[in-house]
């Protein structure tokens, strides 16, 4: 559910006309609905309320501080994968005691920053990383809290690029080596193992992979406890899918209904790391039709948003609904919606039946709130776009559009070229 709906023939973000926002802030433009974001976050918090938990929003899906602040104000934590994300989480007001840090390539500086910030725990992905965290925390005369990220070898049946929990992937510690890693970690002076983590992939549209992975992980936790381990936290990762085209993914309450009964009596604190399912359908990308071009086999609608603004269609062949901002009675055309970037892979939609669009009209690329702005770039020297948050009848600019001078701000000209 989201709050981007037509009022008559005009698309609204909550109570505000999308056309008005496009005219005021320019395009391409990301627009987010505050009440959708909050509703999606609270759907998780309510679903798991019967079990001690922290909902750690996954910053990689959308790292805008204003958006993260919404979750921070409602008791949310953060799942981070870099020093930059840690900086943003803290700036957004997430308490360090609710921050968990995954990622296979944490650098010494990042580890130091996280230790200094006193985050809840590192989700450790390899033996080398364990030893490095031990070394760095030793130099800081502290003890690092860690969870072992276990790779349970479960197929989440999603796109291969967003599958993370199979043996072939770089993520986590293979489940068969996990006990050995635990024994190593518990012998390291500056490490305290307090949790177990897993994350098997993203855009998962069934409950069963979550259940299967959890069962495997719980068996391992029981084994660890038999060894006398004090495991307090179980981090089940994120990954719940959303509706892009015709998927009907389970809801947070379906996940909770299936997971909580497996956990009971174990006295664990549960961590959930949703990203896409909170922000995905809470954001749209608005773009303007620049030119129309008739090809031999199809038409091209050339718009002002490119793969640098929303890379998912080019990168994953992902589908996003494209809706006219103002609905008109028109014939349908078979077309590609393409951007201005000099790559054939620069498209927002391929081989679509869309109502004819005229030059200057606006289109809304739906379900663009997750892995949209966060994966955007300056490719083709295009300034990154503005972001706006709508709350009822109010709208707020939450990120300025970059300027041309931003494109060269960090560059330096060597003296001999001056
Ligand atoms: N946790 C970890 C460790 C991840 O790698 C990811 C995404 O890849 C997430 C959480 C969030 O996943 P999603 O946005 O599918 O909920």
CSV table of C-alpha atoms and ligand atoms in Angstrom, one decimal:
chain,number,residue,atom,x,y,z
A,1,UNK,CA,0.0,0.0,0.0
A,2,UNK,CA,1.2,3.5,-0.8
A,3,UNK,CA,-0.2,7.0,-1.0
A,4,UNK,CA,0.5,7.8,-4.6
A,5,UNK,CA,-3.0,7.8,-6.0
A,6,UNK,CA,-5.0,9.5,-8.8
A,7,UNK,CA,-7.4,12.2,-7.7
A,8,UNK,CA,-9.6,12.3,-10.8
A,9,UNK,CA,-7.0,12.1,-13.6
A,10,UNK,CA,-4.1,13.7,-11.7
A,11,UNK,CA,-1.5,11.7,-9.7
A,12,UNK,CA,-1.1,12.9,-6.1
A,13,UNK,CA,1.6,12.2,-3.5
A,14,UNK,CA,-0.6,12.1,-0.4
A,15,UNK,CA,-2.6,15.4,-0.7
A,16,UNK,CA,-0.2,17.1,-3.1
A,17,UNK,CA,-0.3,17.2,-6.9
A,18,UNK,CA,2.8,15.5,-8.4
A,19,UNK,CA,2.7,17.9,-11.3
A,20,UNK,CA,2.8,20.9,-9.0
A,21,UNK,CA,5.9,19.4,-7.2
A,22,UNK,CA,7.6,18.6,-10.6
A,23,UNK,CA,7.0,22.2,-11.7
A,24,UNK,CA,8.2,23.6,-8.4
A,25,UNK,CA,11.3,21.5,-7.9
A,26,UNK,CA,12.1,20.5,-11.5
A,27,UNK,CA,12.7,17.0,-12.8
A,28,UNK,CA,14.0,14.3,-12.5
A,29,UNK,CA,12.7,14.4,-8.9
A,30,UNK,CA,12.4,11.7,-6.2
A,31,UNK,CA,9.2,12.1,-4.2
A,32,UNK,CA,8.6,10.2,-0.9
A,33,UNK,CA,5.4,9.8,1.1
A,34,UNK,CA,6.0,10.3,4.8
A,35,UNK,CA,2.8,8.4,5.8
A,36,UNK,CA,3.7,5.5,3.6
A,37,UNK,CA,7.2,5.3,5.1
A,38,UNK,CA,5.9,5.5,8.6
A,39,UNK,CA,3.1,2.9,8.0
A,40,UNK,CA,5.6,0.5,6.5
A,41,UNK,CA,8.0,0.9,9.4
A,42,UNK,CA,5.3,0.5,11.9
A,43,UNK,CA,4.0,-2.6,10.1
A,44,UNK,CA,7.3,-4.3,11.1
A,45,UNK,CA,7.3,-2.9,14.6
A,46,UNK,CA,3.7,-4.1,15.2
A,47,UNK,CA,4.3,-7.4,13.6
A,48,UNK,CA,7.1,-8.3,15.9
A,49,UNK,CA,5.7,-6.6,19.0
A,50,UNK,CA,5.2,-9.9,20.9
A,51,UNK,CA,8.9,-10.6,20.8
A,52,UNK,CA,11.8,-8.4,22.0
A,53,UNK,CA,13.1,-6.8,18.8
A,54,UNK,CA,14.8,-3.9,17.0
A,55,UNK,CA,13.8,-2.9,13.5
A,56,UNK,CA,17.2,-1.9,12.0
A,57,UNK,CA,16.4,0.0,8.7
A,58,UNK,CA,18.9,-1.0,6.0
A,59,UNK,CA,20.5,2.3,5.0
A,60,UNK,CA,21.7,1.0,1.7
A,61,UNK,CA,18.2,1.1,0.3
A,62,UNK,CA,17.8,4.8,1.0
A,63,UNK,CA,20.3,6.8,3.1
A,64,UNK,CA,18.5,10.2,3.2
A,65,UNK,CA,18.9,11.5,6.8
A,66,UNK,CA,15.4,13.0,6.8
A,67,UNK,CA,13.9,9.6,6.0
A,68,UNK,CA,16.1,7.7,8.5
A,69,UNK,CA,15.1,10.3,11.1
A,70,UNK,CA,11.4,9.2,10.8
A,71,UNK,CA,12.4,5.7,11.8
A,72,UNK,CA,14.8,6.9,14.5
A,73,UNK,CA,11.9,8.9,16.1
A,74,UNK,CA,9.9,5.7,16.2
A,75,UNK,CA,12.4,3.5,17.9
A,76,UNK,CA,14.2,2.2,14.8
A,77,UNK,CA,17.8,1.1,14.5
A,78,UNK,CA,20.1,0.9,11.5
A,79,UNK,CA,21.8,-1.8,9.4
A,80,UNK,CA,24.9,-0.3,8.0
A,81,UNK,CA,27.7,-1.5,5.6
A,82,UNK,CA,30.2,1.4,5.6
A,83,UNK,CA,31.7,4.2,7.6
A,84,UNK,CA,29.6,6.6,5.5
A,85,UNK,CA,26.4,4.8,6.5
A,86,UNK,CA,27.5,4.9,10.1
A,87,UNK,CA,28.1,8.7,9.9
A,88,UNK,CA,24.6,9.1,8.3
A,89,UNK,CA,22.9,6.9,10.9
A,90,UNK,CA,24.4,8.8,13.8
A,91,UNK,CA,23.5,12.2,12.1
A,92,UNK,CA,19.9,10.9,11.6
A,93,UNK,CA,19.7,10.3,15.4
A,94,UNK,CA,19.9,6.5,15.4
A,95,UNK,CA,21.2,5.4,18.9
A,96,UNK,CA,24.6,3.6,18.5
A,97,UNK,CA,23.1,0.8,20.7
A,98,UNK,CA,20.7,0.1,17.8
A,99,UNK,CA,23.3,0.0,15.0
A,100,UNK,CA,24.6,-3.3,13.4
A,101,UNK,CA,27.4,-3.3,10.9
A,102,UNK,CA,27.7,-5.9,8.1
A,103,UNK,CA,29.8,-6.0,4.9
A,104,UNK,CA,32.7,-8.2,3.8
A,105,UNK,CA,35.3,-5.4,3.5
A,106,UNK,CA,35.4,-3.3,6.6
A,107,UNK,CA,38.5,-1.2,6.7
A,108,UNK,CA,40.6,-0.4,9.8
A,109,UNK,CA,39.4,3.2,9.8
A,110,UNK,CA,35.8,2.0,9.6
A,111,UNK,CA,36.3,-0.5,12.4
A,112,UNK,CA,37.8,2.2,14.6
A,113,UNK,CA,35.0,4.6,13.8
A,114,UNK,CA,32.4,2.0,14.8
A,115,UNK,CA,34.2,1.0,18.0
A,116,UNK,CA,34.6,4.7,18.9
A,117,UNK,CA,30.8,5.1,18.3
A,118,UNK,CA,30.1,2.1,20.5
A,119,UNK,CA,27.7,0.4,18.0
A,120,UNK,CA,25.7,-2.6,19.1
A,121,UNK,CA,27.7,-5.2,17.1
A,122,UNK,CA,29.7,-6.0,14.0
A,123,UNK,CA,28.2,-8.7,11.8
A,124,UNK,CA,31.5,-10.5,10.9
A,125,UNK,CA,31.8,-12.2,7.6
A,126,UNK,CA,35.3,-13.9,7.7
A,127,UNK,CA,38.1,-15.2,9.9
A,128,UNK,CA,40.4,-12.4,8.6
A,129,UNK,CA,37.9,-9.8,9.6
A,130,UNK,CA,37.5,-11.3,13.1
A,131,UNK,CA,41.2,-11.1,13.6
A,132,UNK,CA,41.3,-7.5,12.3
A,133,UNK,CA,38.5,-6.4,14.6
A,134,UNK,CA,40.3,-8.1,17.5
A,135,UNK,CA,43.5,-6.3,16.6
A,136,UNK,CA,41.9,-2.9,16.2
A,137,UNK,CA,39.9,-3.1,19.4
A,138,UNK,CA,43.0,-4.2,21.2
A,139,UNK,CA,44.8,-1.0,20.1
A,140,UNK,CA,41.8,0.9,21.4
A,141,UNK,CA,41.8,-1.0,24.7
A,142,UNK,CA,38.2,-2.1,24.2
A,143,UNK,CA,36.2,-5.2,23.5
A,144,UNK,CA,34.3,-5.5,20.2
A,145,UNK,CA,30.8,-7.0,20.3
A,146,UNK,CA,30.3,-9.2,17.3
A,147,UNK,CA,27.7,-11.5,15.7
A,148,UNK,CA,28.9,-14.1,13.2
A,149,UNK,CA,27.2,-13.7,9.9
A,150,UNK,CA,26.3,-17.3,8.8
A,151,UNK,CA,25.8,-18.2,5.2
A,152,UNK,CA,23.0,-20.9,5.6
A,153,UNK,CA,23.2,-22.0,1.9
A,154,UNK,CA,19.5,-21.3,1.3
A,155,UNK,CA,18.2,-20.3,-2.1
A,156,UNK,CA,15.8,-17.3,-1.7
A,157,UNK,CA,14.7,-17.7,-5.4
A,158,UNK,CA,15.2,-14.1,-6.4
A,159,UNK,CA,17.5,-12.3,-8.9
A,160,UNK,CA,21.0,-13.8,-8.8
A,161,UNK,CA,22.6,-10.3,-8.2
A,162,UNK,CA,20.6,-9.9,-5.0
A,163,UNK,CA,21.0,-13.5,-3.7
A,164,UNK,CA,23.5,-13.6,-0.9
A,165,UNK,CA,23.0,-16.7,1.2
A,166,UNK,CA,24.3,-19.5,-1.1
A,167,UNK,CA,27.7,-21.2,-0.8
A,168,UNK,CA,28.9,-19.6,-4.0
A,169,UNK,CA,28.6,-16.1,-2.5
A,170,UNK,CA,31.2,-13.9,-0.8
A,171,UNK,CA,28.9,-13.2,2.1
A,172,UNK,CA,29.0,-14.7,5.6
A,173,UNK,CA,30.7,-17.7,7.1
A,174,UNK,CA,29.7,-21.1,5.6
A,175,UNK,CA,27.4,-22.8,8.1
A,176,UNK,CA,29.7,-25.9,8.3
A,177,UNK,CA,32.7,-23.7,9.4
A,178,UNK,CA,30.7,-21.6,11.8
A,179,UNK,CA,31.5,-23.5,15.0
A,180,UNK,CA,35.2,-23.3,14.2
A,181,UNK,CA,34.9,-19.6,13.7
A,182,UNK,CA,33.0,-19.3,17.0
A,183,UNK,CA,35.8,-21.2,18.8
A,184,UNK,CA,38.3,-18.9,17.3
A,185,UNK,CA,36.3,-15.8,18.2
A,186,UNK,CA,35.8,-16.8,21.8
A,187,UNK,CA,39.6,-17.3,22.1
A,188,UNK,CA,40.3,-13.7,20.9
A,189,UNK,CA,40.9,-11.3,23.8
A,190,UNK,CA,39.2,-8.2,22.4
A,191,UNK,CA,36.1,-9.9,20.9
A,192,UNK,CA,32.9,-10.8,22.6
A,193,UNK,CA,30.5,-12.9,20.5
A,194,UNK,CA,26.9,-11.8,21.4
A,195,UNK,CA,24.9,-12.7,18.3
A,196,UNK,CA,24.3,-14.6,15.1
A,197,UNK,CA,23.4,-13.0,11.8
A,198,UNK,CA,22.1,-14.1,8.4
A,199,UNK,CA,20.8,-12.3,5.3
A,200,UNK,CA,19.9,-14.5,2.3
A,201,UNK,CA,19.0,-12.0,-0.3
A,202,UNK,CA,16.6,-9.3,-1.4
A,203,UNK,CA,13.2,-9.0,-3.1
A,204,UNK,CA,12.2,-12.4,-1.7
A,205,UNK,CA,8.5,-13.1,-2.4
A,206,UNK,CA,7.9,-16.2,-0.3
A,207,UNK,CA,8.1,-16.9,3.4
A,208,UNK,CA,9.6,-20.4,3.0
A,209,UNK,CA,13.2,-19.3,2.4
A,210,UNK,CA,13.1,-17.2,5.6
A,211,UNK,CA,11.7,-20.1,7.5
A,212,UNK,CA,14.2,-22.6,6.1
A,213,UNK,CA,17.2,-20.3,6.8
A,214,UNK,CA,16.0,-19.6,10.3
A,215,UNK,CA,15.6,-23.3,11.1
A,216,UNK,CA,19.2,-23.9,10.1
A,217,UNK,CA,20.4,-20.9,12.1
A,218,UNK,CA,18.5,-22.0,15.2
A,219,UNK,CA,20.0,-25.4,15.1
A,220,UNK,CA,23.4,-23.8,15.1
A,221,UNK,CA,22.5,-21.5,18.0
A,222,UNK,CA,21.4,-24.5,20.0
A,223,UNK,CA,24.7,-26.2,19.2
A,224,UNK,CA,26.6,-23.1,20.3
A,225,UNK,CA,24.6,-22.9,23.5
A,226,UNK,CA,25.5,-26.5,24.2
A,227,UNK,CA,29.1,-25.3,24.0
A,228,UNK,CA,28.3,-22.7,26.7
A,229,UNK,CA,28.0,-19.7,24.3
A,230,UNK,CA,26.0,-16.7,25.4
A,231,UNK,CA,24.1,-15.7,22.3
A,232,UNK,CA,21.8,-12.8,23.1
A,233,UNK,CA,21.0,-11.4,19.6
A,234,UNK,CA,19.6,-13.1,16.5
A,235,UNK,CA,19.7,-10.9,13.4
A,236,UNK,CA,17.6,-12.4,10.6
A,237,UNK,CA,18.5,-9.7,8.0
A,238,UNK,CA,16.2,-8.1,5.6
A,239,UNK,CA,15.0,-9.2,2.1
A,240,UNK,CA,11.2,-9.1,2.1
A,241,UNK,CA,10.1,-8.3,-1.5
A,242,UNK,CA,7.6,-5.7,-2.7
A,243,UNK,CA,5.1,-5.3,-5.4
A,244,UNK,CA,6.7,-4.0,-8.6
A,245,UNK,CA,4.7,-5.8,-11.3
A,246,UNK,CA,2.7,-8.8,-10.4
A,247,UNK,CA,4.5,-10.1,-7.3
A,248,UNK,CA,2.4,-10.7,-4.2
A,249,UNK,CA,5.0,-10.8,-1.5
A,250,UNK,CA,4.2,-11.7,2.1
A,251,UNK,CA,3.7,-8.8,4.6
A,252,UNK,CA,5.8,-8.3,7.7
A,253,UNK,CA,3.0,-9.8,9.7
A,254,UNK,CA,3.2,-13.0,7.7
A,255,UNK,CA,6.9,-13.1,8.3
A,256,UNK,CA,6.4,-12.6,12.0
A,257,UNK,CA,3.7,-15.2,12.2
A,258,UNK,CA,6.0,-17.8,10.7
A,259,UNK,CA,9.2,-16.8,12.5
A,260,UNK,CA,8.2,-16.0,16.0
A,261,UNK,CA,6.9,-19.5,16.9
A,262,UNK,CA,10.3,-20.9,15.9
A,263,UNK,CA,12.0,-18.6,18.3
A,264,UNK,CA,10.0,-19.0,21.4
A,265,UNK,CA,11.7,-19.8,24.8
A,266,UNK,CA,15.1,-19.1,23.4
A,267,UNK,CA,15.4,-15.7,25.2
A,268,UNK,CA,16.9,-14.0,22.1
A,269,UNK,CA,16.6,-10.4,21.1
A,270,UNK,CA,15.5,-10.4,17.5
A,271,UNK,CA,16.9,-7.9,14.9
A,272,UNK,CA,15.3,-7.4,11.5
A,273,UNK,CA,17.0,-5.4,8.8
A,274,UNK,CA,14.3,-4.4,6.2
A,275,UNK,CA,15.1,-1.9,3.5
A,276,UNK,CA,13.2,-2.3,0.3
A,277,UNK,CA,9.9,-3.3,1.9
A,278,UNK,CA,9.9,0.0,3.9
A,279,UNK,CA,11.0,2.5,1.3
A,280,UNK,CA,10.4,0.8,-2.1
A,281,UNK,CA,6.8,1.7,-2.6
A,282,UNK,CA,7.0,4.9,-0.6
A,283,UNK,CA,8.9,6.7,-3.3
A,284,UNK,CA,8.5,7.6,-7.0
A,285,UNK,CA,10.8,9.2,-9.6
A,286,UNK,CA,9.2,11.9,-11.7
A,287,UNK,CA,10.6,12.5,-15.1
A,288,UNK,CA,9.7,14.7,-18.1
A,289,UNK,CA,9.3,13.5,-21.7
A,290,UNK,CA,11.9,15.4,-23.7
A,291,UNK,CA,11.5,13.9,-27.2
A,292,UNK,CA,9.5,11.3,-29.0
A,293,UNK,CA,11.2,9.2,-31.6
A,294,UNK,CA,9.6,6.7,-34.0
A,295,UNK,CA,11.8,3.6,-34.6
A,296,UNK,CA,11.1,0.9,-37.1
A,297,UNK,CA,9.8,-1.6,-34.5
A,298,UNK,CA,8.9,0.7,-31.6
A,299,UNK,CA,8.7,4.2,-30.4
A,300,UNK,CA,11.2,5.8,-28.0
A,301,UNK,CA,10.0,8.1,-25.3
A,302,UNK,CA,13.2,10.0,-24.4
A,303,UNK,CA,12.9,11.3,-20.8
A,304,UNK,CA,15.1,13.5,-18.6
A,305,UNK,CA,15.8,10.7,-16.1
A,306,UNK,CA,18.6,8.2,-16.9
A,307,UNK,CA,20.2,5.1,-15.6
A,308,UNK,CA,22.4,7.3,-13.5
A,309,UNK,CA,19.2,8.4,-11.6
A,310,UNK,CA,17.6,4.9,-11.4
A,311,UNK,CA,19.9,2.1,-12.4
A,312,UNK,CA,17.7,-0.9,-11.5
A,313,UNK,CA,16.2,-1.5,-14.9
A,314,UNK,CA,19.6,-1.4,-16.6
A,315,UNK,CA,21.4,-3.3,-13.8
A,316,UNK,CA,18.9,-6.0,-12.9
A,317,UNK,CA,16.4,-5.7,-15.8
A,318,UNK,CA,14.0,-4.6,-13.1
A,319,UNK,CA,10.5,-3.7,-13.9
A,320,UNK,CA,8.9,-0.4,-12.7
A,321,UNK,CA,5.4,0.7,-13.5
A,322,UNK,CA,5.4,3.9,-15.4
A,323,UNK,CA,2.3,6.1,-15.0
A,324,UNK,CA,1.3,9.4,-16.6
A,325,UNK,CA,1.2,12.2,-14.0
A,326,UNK,CA,-1.9,13.5,-15.8
A,327,UNK,CA,-4.1,10.7,-17.2
A,328,UNK,CA,-5.5,11.4,-20.7
A,329,UNK,CA,-7.7,9.4,-23.1
A,330,UNK,CA,-5.1,8.4,-25.7
A,331,UNK,CA,-4.1,5.5,-27.9
A,332,UNK,CA,-1.6,3.0,-26.6
A,333,UNK,CA,1.9,2.9,-28.1
A,334,UNK,CA,4.5,0.1,-28.0
A,335,UNK,CA,7.6,1.8,-26.7
A,336,UNK,CA,10.8,2.0,-24.7
A,337,UNK,CA,11.2,4.7,-22.1
A,338,UNK,CA,14.8,5.7,-22.4
A,339,UNK,CA,17.1,8.3,-20.8
A,340,UNK,CA,19.7,10.7,-22.2
A,341,UNK,CA,22.7,8.6,-21.2
A,342,UNK,CA,25.1,7.3,-23.9
A,343,UNK,CA,24.5,3.6,-23.3
A,344,UNK,CA,22.1,1.3,-24.9
A,345,UNK,CA,21.3,-0.1,-21.5
A,346,UNK,CA,19.9,3.3,-20.4
A,347,UNK,CA,16.2,2.6,-20.2
A,348,UNK,CA,13.5,2.8,-17.6
A,349,UNK,CA,11.1,0.5,-19.5
A,350,UNK,CA,11.5,-1.8,-22.4
A,351,UNK,CA,8.8,-3.0,-24.8
A,352,UNK,CA,5.9,-1.5,-22.9
A,353,UNK,CA,2.4,-0.7,-24.0
A,354,UNK,CA,1.9,2.9,-22.7
A,355,UNK,CA,-0.6,5.6,-23.4
A,356,UNK,CA,0.9,8.0,-25.9
A,357,UNK,CA,2.9,10.7,-24.2
A,358,UNK,CA,3.5,14.3,-25.6
A,359,UNK,CA,6.7,16.3,-25.2
A,360,UNK,CA,6.9,18.1,-21.9
A,361,UNK,CA,4.5,15.8,-20.1
A,362,UNK,CA,5.5,14.1,-16.8
A,363,UNK,CA,5.7,10.4,-16.1
A,364,UNK,CA,6.0,8.8,-12.7
A,365,UNK,CA,8.3,5.8,-12.3
A,366,UNK,CA,6.7,3.9,-9.4
A,367,UNK,CA,8.3,1.9,-6.6
A,368,UNK,CA,11.5,3.8,-6.9
A,369,UNK,CA,12.1,4.6,-3.2
A,370,UNK,CA,14.6,1.7,-2.6
A,371,UNK,CA,17.9,1.4,-4.4
A,372,UNK,CA,16.9,4.4,-6.5
A,373,UNK,CA,18.6,7.5,-5.3
A,374,UNK,CA,21.0,5.4,-3.2
A,375,UNK,CA,22.4,3.7,-6.4
A,376,UNK,CA,22.4,6.9,-8.4
A,377,UNK,CA,25.6,8.4,-9.8
A,378,UNK,CA,27.0,11.4,-11.7
A,379,UNK,CA,27.6,9.3,-14.9
A,380,UNK,CA,27.7,11.5,-18.0
A,381,UNK,CA,28.4,14.4,-15.6
A,382,UNK,CA,24.8,14.7,-14.6
A,383,UNK,CA,24.1,16.4,-11.2
A,384,UNK,CA,22.3,14.0,-8.9
A,385,UNK,CA,18.6,14.9,-8.5
A,386,UNK,CA,16.5,16.5,-5.7
A,387,UNK,CA,14.5,14.6,-3.2
A,388,UNK,CA,11.2,15.8,-1.7
A,389,UNK,CA,9.2,14.4,1.3
A,390,UNK,CA,5.4,14.9,1.3
A,391,UNK,CA,3.4,14.8,4.5
A,392,UNK,CA,-0.3,15.3,3.9
A,393,UNK,CA,-0.6,18.8,2.4
A,394,UNK,CA,3.0,19.8,3.2
A,395,UNK,CA,6.1,19.2,1.2
A,396,UNK,CA,9.8,19.5,2.2
A,397,UNK,CA,13.0,19.5,0.1
A,398,UNK,CA,15.1,16.8,1.8
A,399,UNK,CA,18.0,17.0,-0.7
A,400,UNK,CA,18.9,19.8,-3.0
A,401,UNK,CA,19.6,19.1,-6.6
A,402,UNK,CA,23.3,19.1,-7.3
A,403,UNK,CA,24.7,21.9,-9.4
A,404,UNK,CA,27.4,21.8,-12.1
A,405,UNK,CA,29.9,23.2,-9.6
A,406,UNK,CA,29.2,20.1,-7.4
A,407,UNK,CA,30.5,18.0,-10.2
A,408,UNK,CA,34.0,19.4,-9.9
A,409,UNK,CA,34.0,20.5,-6.2
A,410,UNK,CA,36.6,17.9,-5.1
A,411,UNK,CA,38.8,18.1,-8.2
A,412,UNK,CA,42.2,19.7,-8.1
A,413,UNK,CA,44.2,21.1,-11.0
A,414,UNK,CA,48.0,20.4,-10.8
A,415,UNK,CA,50.0,23.6,-10.9
A,416,UNK,CA,51.6,22.7,-14.3
A,417,UNK,CA,48.1,22.8,-15.9
A,418,UNK,CA,47.1,26.2,-14.5
B,1,LIG,N1,20.8,-6.6,5.5
B,1,LIG,C1,21.8,-6.9,4.7
B,1,LIG,C2,23.1,-7.5,5.3
B,1,LIG,C3,21.8,-6.6,3.3
B,1,LIG,O1,22.8,-6.9,2.6
B,1,LIG,C4,20.6,-6.1,2.8
B,1,LIG,C5,20.5,-5.8,1.3
B,1,LIG,O2,21.2,-6.3,0.5
B,1,LIG,C6,19.6,-5.8,3.7
B,1,LIG,C7,19.7,-6.0,5.0
B,1,LIG,C8,18.3,-5.1,3.2
B,1,LIG,O3,17.6,-5.9,2.3
B,1,LIG,P1,16.2,-5.5,1.7
B,1,LIG,O4,16.3,-4.1,1.2
B,1,LIG,O5,15.9,-6.5,0.6
B,1,LIG,O6,15.2,-5.6,2.8
